[in-house]
């Protein structure tokens, strides 16, 4: 059994040590335990052994015990999942702003896209996503992803300025003496 308990999804967020212990009730006594990790077999004299698990991902430990009379139990296996790093995430805008630093009618409003990758534990969040910016100044948007081990990564796109609507000009004569709306230029 692992010495430290995993999370609900079965992942440890630190290196763990698995203790293998055998008994031989009323028999000749446990002589040795043989275990195999990552293709390497080891035989240890005695009734218990501690096996460190430091590799990220799923590590399977296959083991069995043999007593002093030469009886060996069937091989058992235990899979231990370790995640130390967590996911990685990056994001970018789908287009560049105009030379003014603003996204305008010529450039259109941008979309931020993210891509995430898992380390050892699979992602529980989507590996890709997007967000479409709308009108506004100094906008930002954050994306966060989480893996089965409960580790998260975030990235923020910020400083986004969007103005795709041209200004509107109104014209008029500003003369309070012109009540009728007609302007008469004298001739003489």
mmCIF file of C-alpha atoms in Angstrom:
data_model
loop_
_atom_site.group_PDB
_atom_site.id
_atom_site.type_symbol
_atom_site.label_atom_id
_atom_site.label_comp_id
_atom_site.label_asym_id
_atom_site.label_seq_id
_atom_site.Cartn_x
_atom_site.Cartn_y
_atom_site.Cartn_z
ATOM 1 C CA UNK A 1 0.000 0.000 0.000
ATOM 2 C CA UNK A 2 1.205 3.547 -0.657
ATOM 3 C CA UNK A 3 2.283 5.395 2.480
ATOM 4 C CA UNK A 4 0.564 8.665 1.441
ATOM 5 C CA UNK A 5 -2.988 8.580 0.090
ATOM 6 C CA UNK A 6 -3.749 9.713 -3.474
ATOM 7 C CA UNK A 7 -6.444 12.217 -4.429
ATOM 8 C CA UNK A 8 -9.917 11.064 -5.484
ATOM 9 C CA UNK A 9 -8.678 10.399 -9.049
ATOM 10 C CA UNK A 10 -5.835 8.201 -7.757
ATOM 11 C CA UNK A 11 -2.965 10.683 -8.294
ATOM 12 C CA UNK A 12 -0.205 11.583 -5.848
ATOM 13 C CA UNK A 13 1.233 15.099 -6.069
ATOM 14 C CA UNK A 14 4.562 14.077 -4.545
ATOM 15 C CA UNK A 15 6.933 11.131 -4.695
ATOM 16 C CA UNK A 16 5.638 8.185 -2.687
ATOM 17 C CA UNK A 17 7.006 5.091 -1.024
ATOM 18 C CA UNK A 18 5.103 1.823 -1.340
ATOM 19 C CA UNK A 19 5.594 -0.683 1.464
ATOM 20 C CA UNK A 20 5.301 -4.324 0.443
ATOM 21 C CA UNK A 21 4.704 -6.604 3.436
ATOM 22 C CA UNK A 22 4.115 -10.379 3.493
ATOM 23 C CA UNK A 23 3.008 -12.789 6.192
ATOM 24 C CA UNK A 24 3.084 -16.584 6.407
ATOM 25 C CA UNK A 25 0.630 -17.406 9.174
ATOM 26 C CA UNK A 26 1.484 -20.778 10.749
ATOM 27 C CA UNK A 27 3.944 -21.596 7.983
ATOM 28 C CA UNK A 28 7.716 -21.676 7.607
ATOM 29 C CA UNK A 29 7.986 -17.855 7.539
ATOM 30 C CA UNK A 30 8.545 -15.378 4.737
ATOM 31 C CA UNK A 31 11.918 -15.819 3.076
ATOM 32 C CA UNK A 32 11.885 -13.017 0.479
ATOM 33 C CA UNK A 33 9.892 -10.584 -1.614
ATOM 34 C CA UNK A 34 10.506 -10.156 -5.323
ATOM 35 C CA UNK A 35 9.248 -7.035 -7.049
ATOM 36 C CA UNK A 36 9.539 -5.574 -10.516
ATOM 37 C CA UNK A 37 9.380 -1.858 -11.394
ATOM 38 C CA UNK A 38 9.996 -0.388 -14.868
ATOM 39 C CA UNK A 39 11.276 -3.731 -16.156
ATOM 40 C CA UNK A 40 13.839 -4.182 -13.339
ATOM 41 C CA UNK A 41 13.371 -7.070 -10.883
ATOM 42 C CA UNK A 42 14.762 -7.116 -7.361
ATOM 43 C CA UNK A 43 14.622 -9.780 -4.665
ATOM 44 C CA UNK A 44 14.912 -8.686 -1.042
ATOM 45 C CA UNK A 45 15.325 -11.034 1.936
ATOM 46 C CA UNK A 46 12.714 -10.651 4.653
ATOM 47 C CA UNK A 47 9.003 -9.999 4.997
ATOM 48 C CA UNK A 48 8.876 -6.323 3.937
ATOM 49 C CA UNK A 49 10.469 -3.822 1.605
ATOM 50 C CA UNK A 50 9.890 -0.141 0.817
ATOM 51 C CA UNK A 51 9.779 0.768 -2.865
ATOM 52 C CA UNK A 52 10.201 4.457 -3.783
ATOM 53 C CA UNK A 53 8.135 5.711 -6.708
ATOM 54 C CA UNK A 54 9.632 8.901 -8.149
ATOM 55 C CA UNK A 55 8.761 8.666 -11.836
ATOM 56 C CA UNK A 56 5.923 10.820 -13.099
ATOM 57 C CA UNK A 57 3.007 8.970 -14.614
ATOM 58 C CA UNK A 58 1.692 5.511 -13.824
ATOM 59 C CA UNK A 59 4.206 3.100 -12.307
ATOM 60 C CA UNK A 60 3.206 -0.549 -11.898
ATOM 61 C CA UNK A 61 4.843 -2.609 -9.179
ATOM 62 C CA UNK A 62 4.496 -6.368 -9.668
ATOM 63 C CA UNK A 63 5.428 -8.409 -6.597
ATOM 64 C CA UNK A 64 5.189 -11.734 -4.851
ATOM 65 C CA UNK A 65 6.519 -13.354 -1.674
ATOM 66 C CA UNK A 66 8.184 -16.735 -1.140
ATOM 67 C CA UNK A 67 8.356 -18.616 2.157
ATOM 68 C CA UNK A 68 11.203 -20.683 3.602
ATOM 69 C CA UNK A 69 9.544 -23.908 2.342
ATOM 70 C CA UNK A 70 9.759 -22.653 -1.276
ATOM 71 C CA UNK A 71 6.083 -21.751 -1.684
ATOM 72 C CA UNK A 72 5.500 -18.602 -3.762
ATOM 73 C CA UNK A 73 2.305 -16.649 -3.957
ATOM 74 C CA UNK A 74 0.845 -15.525 -7.287
ATOM 75 C CA UNK A 75 2.205 -12.240 -8.567
ATOM 76 C CA UNK A 76 0.181 -9.192 -7.547
ATOM 77 C CA UNK A 77 0.390 -5.739 -9.032
ATOM 78 C CA UNK A 78 -0.231 -2.214 -7.835
ATOM 79 C CA UNK A 79 -0.253 0.883 -10.010
ATOM 80 C CA UNK A 80 0.841 4.178 -8.477
ATOM 81 C CA UNK A 81 0.221 7.462 -10.312
ATOM 82 C CA UNK A 82 2.513 10.442 -9.594
ATOM 83 C CA UNK A 83 2.158 13.982 -10.998
ATOM 84 C CA UNK A 84 4.719 16.592 -9.928
ATOM 85 C CA UNK A 85 4.758 19.195 -12.704
ATOM 86 C CA UNK A 86 1.180 19.834 -13.780
ATOM 87 C CA UNK A 87 -0.145 21.029 -17.121
ATOM 88 C CA UNK A 88 1.331 23.735 -19.345
ATOM 89 C CA UNK A 89 -0.709 26.413 -21.138
ATOM 90 C CA UNK A 90 -0.015 29.150 -23.669
ATOM 91 C CA UNK A 91 -2.270 31.715 -25.347
ATOM 92 C CA UNK A 92 -2.099 34.188 -28.192
ATOM 93 C CA UNK A 93 -4.299 36.549 -30.171
ATOM 94 C CA UNK A 94 -5.375 35.519 -33.664
ATOM 95 C CA UNK A 95 -4.344 38.856 -35.192
ATOM 96 C CA UNK A 96 -2.222 41.926 -34.544
ATOM 97 C CA UNK A 97 -3.541 45.317 -33.510
ATOM 98 C CA UNK A 98 -3.233 48.323 -35.807
ATOM 99 C CA UNK A 99 -0.171 50.583 -35.502
ATOM 100 C CA UNK A 100 -2.169 52.673 -33.009
ATOM 101 C CA UNK A 101 -2.250 49.736 -30.579
ATOM 102 C CA UNK A 102 -5.994 49.359 -31.063
ATOM 103 C CA UNK A 103 -7.997 46.727 -32.890
ATOM 104 C CA UNK A 104 -10.150 48.833 -35.199
ATOM 105 C CA UNK A 105 -12.581 48.489 -38.107
ATOM 106 C CA UNK A 106 -9.665 47.490 -40.338
ATOM 107 C CA UNK A 107 -8.340 44.727 -38.093
ATOM 108 C CA UNK A 108 -11.582 43.583 -36.489
ATOM 109 C CA UNK A 109 -11.914 42.437 -32.894
ATOM 110 C CA UNK A 110 -9.423 39.712 -31.902
ATOM 111 C CA UNK A 111 -9.948 36.225 -30.556
ATOM 112 C CA UNK A 112 -7.634 34.820 -27.885
ATOM 113 C CA UNK A 113 -6.818 31.107 -28.280
ATOM 114 C CA UNK A 114 -5.157 28.812 -25.754
ATOM 115 C CA UNK A 115 -3.496 25.430 -26.051
ATOM 116 C CA UNK A 116 -2.758 23.240 -23.026
ATOM 117 C CA UNK A 117 -0.702 20.075 -22.654
ATOM 118 C CA UNK A 118 -0.725 17.532 -19.870
ATOM 119 C CA UNK A 119 2.371 16.419 -18.022
ATOM 120 C CA UNK A 120 1.643 12.987 -16.539
ATOM 121 C CA UNK A 121 -1.978 13.268 -15.425
ATOM 122 C CA UNK A 122 -4.568 13.782 -18.173
ATOM 123 C CA UNK A 123 -6.330 17.132 -18.409
ATOM 124 C CA UNK A 124 -9.856 17.425 -17.038
ATOM 125 C CA UNK A 125 -10.186 20.794 -18.841
ATOM 126 C CA UNK A 126 -10.363 21.115 -22.618
ATOM 127 C CA UNK A 127 -6.912 21.187 -24.240
ATOM 128 C CA UNK A 128 -7.890 24.132 -26.466
ATOM 129 C CA UNK A 129 -10.278 27.041 -26.219
ATOM 130 C CA UNK A 130 -10.936 30.603 -27.260
ATOM 131 C CA UNK A 131 -12.427 33.912 -26.169
ATOM 132 C CA UNK A 132 -13.658 36.684 -28.476
ATOM 133 C CA UNK A 133 -13.002 40.230 -27.320
ATOM 134 C CA UNK A 134 -15.620 42.942 -27.849
ATOM 135 C CA UNK A 135 -15.515 46.748 -27.723
ATOM 136 C CA UNK A 136 -13.541 48.168 -24.819
ATOM 137 C CA UNK A 137 -10.252 49.499 -23.528
ATOM 138 C CA UNK A 138 -7.512 47.655 -21.593
ATOM 139 C CA UNK A 139 -9.368 44.354 -21.591
ATOM 140 C CA UNK A 140 -7.982 41.040 -20.350
ATOM 141 C CA UNK A 141 -9.039 37.416 -20.263
ATOM 142 C CA UNK A 142 -7.561 34.495 -18.324
ATOM 143 C CA UNK A 143 -7.645 30.815 -19.194
ATOM 144 C CA UNK A 144 -7.078 28.081 -16.568
ATOM 145 C CA UNK A 145 -6.730 24.329 -17.072
ATOM 146 C CA UNK A 146 -6.603 21.559 -14.475
ATOM 147 C CA UNK A 147 -5.385 17.953 -14.605
ATOM 148 C CA UNK A 148 -6.611 14.819 -12.820
ATOM 149 C CA UNK A 149 -3.993 15.321 -10.099
ATOM 150 C CA UNK A 150 -5.613 18.648 -9.228
ATOM 151 C CA UNK A 151 -2.736 20.780 -10.538
ATOM 152 C CA UNK A 152 -3.618 23.896 -12.551
ATOM 153 C CA UNK A 153 -1.975 26.304 -14.963
ATOM 154 C CA UNK A 154 -3.198 29.737 -16.050
ATOM 155 C CA UNK A 155 -2.361 32.299 -18.699
ATOM 156 C CA UNK A 156 -3.717 35.829 -19.222
ATOM 157 C CA UNK A 157 -4.004 37.938 -22.353
ATOM 158 C CA UNK A 158 -4.164 41.600 -21.304
ATOM 159 C CA UNK A 159 -3.990 45.139 -22.629
ATOM 160 C CA UNK A 160 -6.466 44.504 -25.442
ATOM 161 C CA UNK A 161 -8.064 47.672 -26.867
ATOM 162 C CA UNK A 162 -10.969 47.289 -29.298
ATOM 163 C CA UNK A 163 -12.800 50.130 -31.100
ATOM 164 C CA UNK A 164 -14.314 49.029 -34.401
ATOM 165 C CA UNK A 165 -16.946 51.787 -34.602
ATOM 166 C CA UNK A 166 -16.056 55.031 -36.424
ATOM 167 C CA UNK A 167 -16.904 58.315 -34.711
ATOM 168 C CA UNK A 168 -20.029 60.204 -35.812
ATOM 169 C CA UNK A 169 -19.857 63.862 -36.715
ATOM 170 C CA UNK A 170 -22.856 66.155 -36.513
ATOM 171 C CA UNK A 171 -22.833 69.600 -38.103
ATOM 172 C CA UNK A 172 -24.918 72.677 -37.423
ATOM 173 C CA UNK A 173 -24.756 76.430 -37.218
ATOM 174 C CA UNK A 174 -24.387 77.685 -33.720
ATOM 175 C CA UNK A 175 -26.093 81.090 -33.819
ATOM 176 C CA UNK A 176 -28.841 81.770 -31.257
ATOM 177 C CA UNK A 177 -30.180 84.690 -33.372
ATOM 178 C CA UNK A 178 -31.234 82.338 -36.162
ATOM 179 C CA UNK A 179 -34.610 81.240 -34.930
ATOM 180 C CA UNK A 180 -36.020 80.456 -38.357
ATOM 181 C CA UNK A 181 -33.206 78.260 -39.496
ATOM 182 C CA UNK A 182 -32.400 80.657 -42.406
ATOM 183 C CA UNK A 183 -29.239 82.626 -42.617
ATOM 184 C CA UNK A 184 -29.410 85.790 -44.616
ATOM 185 C CA UNK A 185 -26.305 87.523 -45.898
ATOM 186 C CA UNK A 186 -26.803 91.203 -46.454
ATOM 187 C CA UNK A 187 -26.185 92.668 -49.901
ATOM 188 C CA UNK A 188 -25.162 95.973 -49.296
#
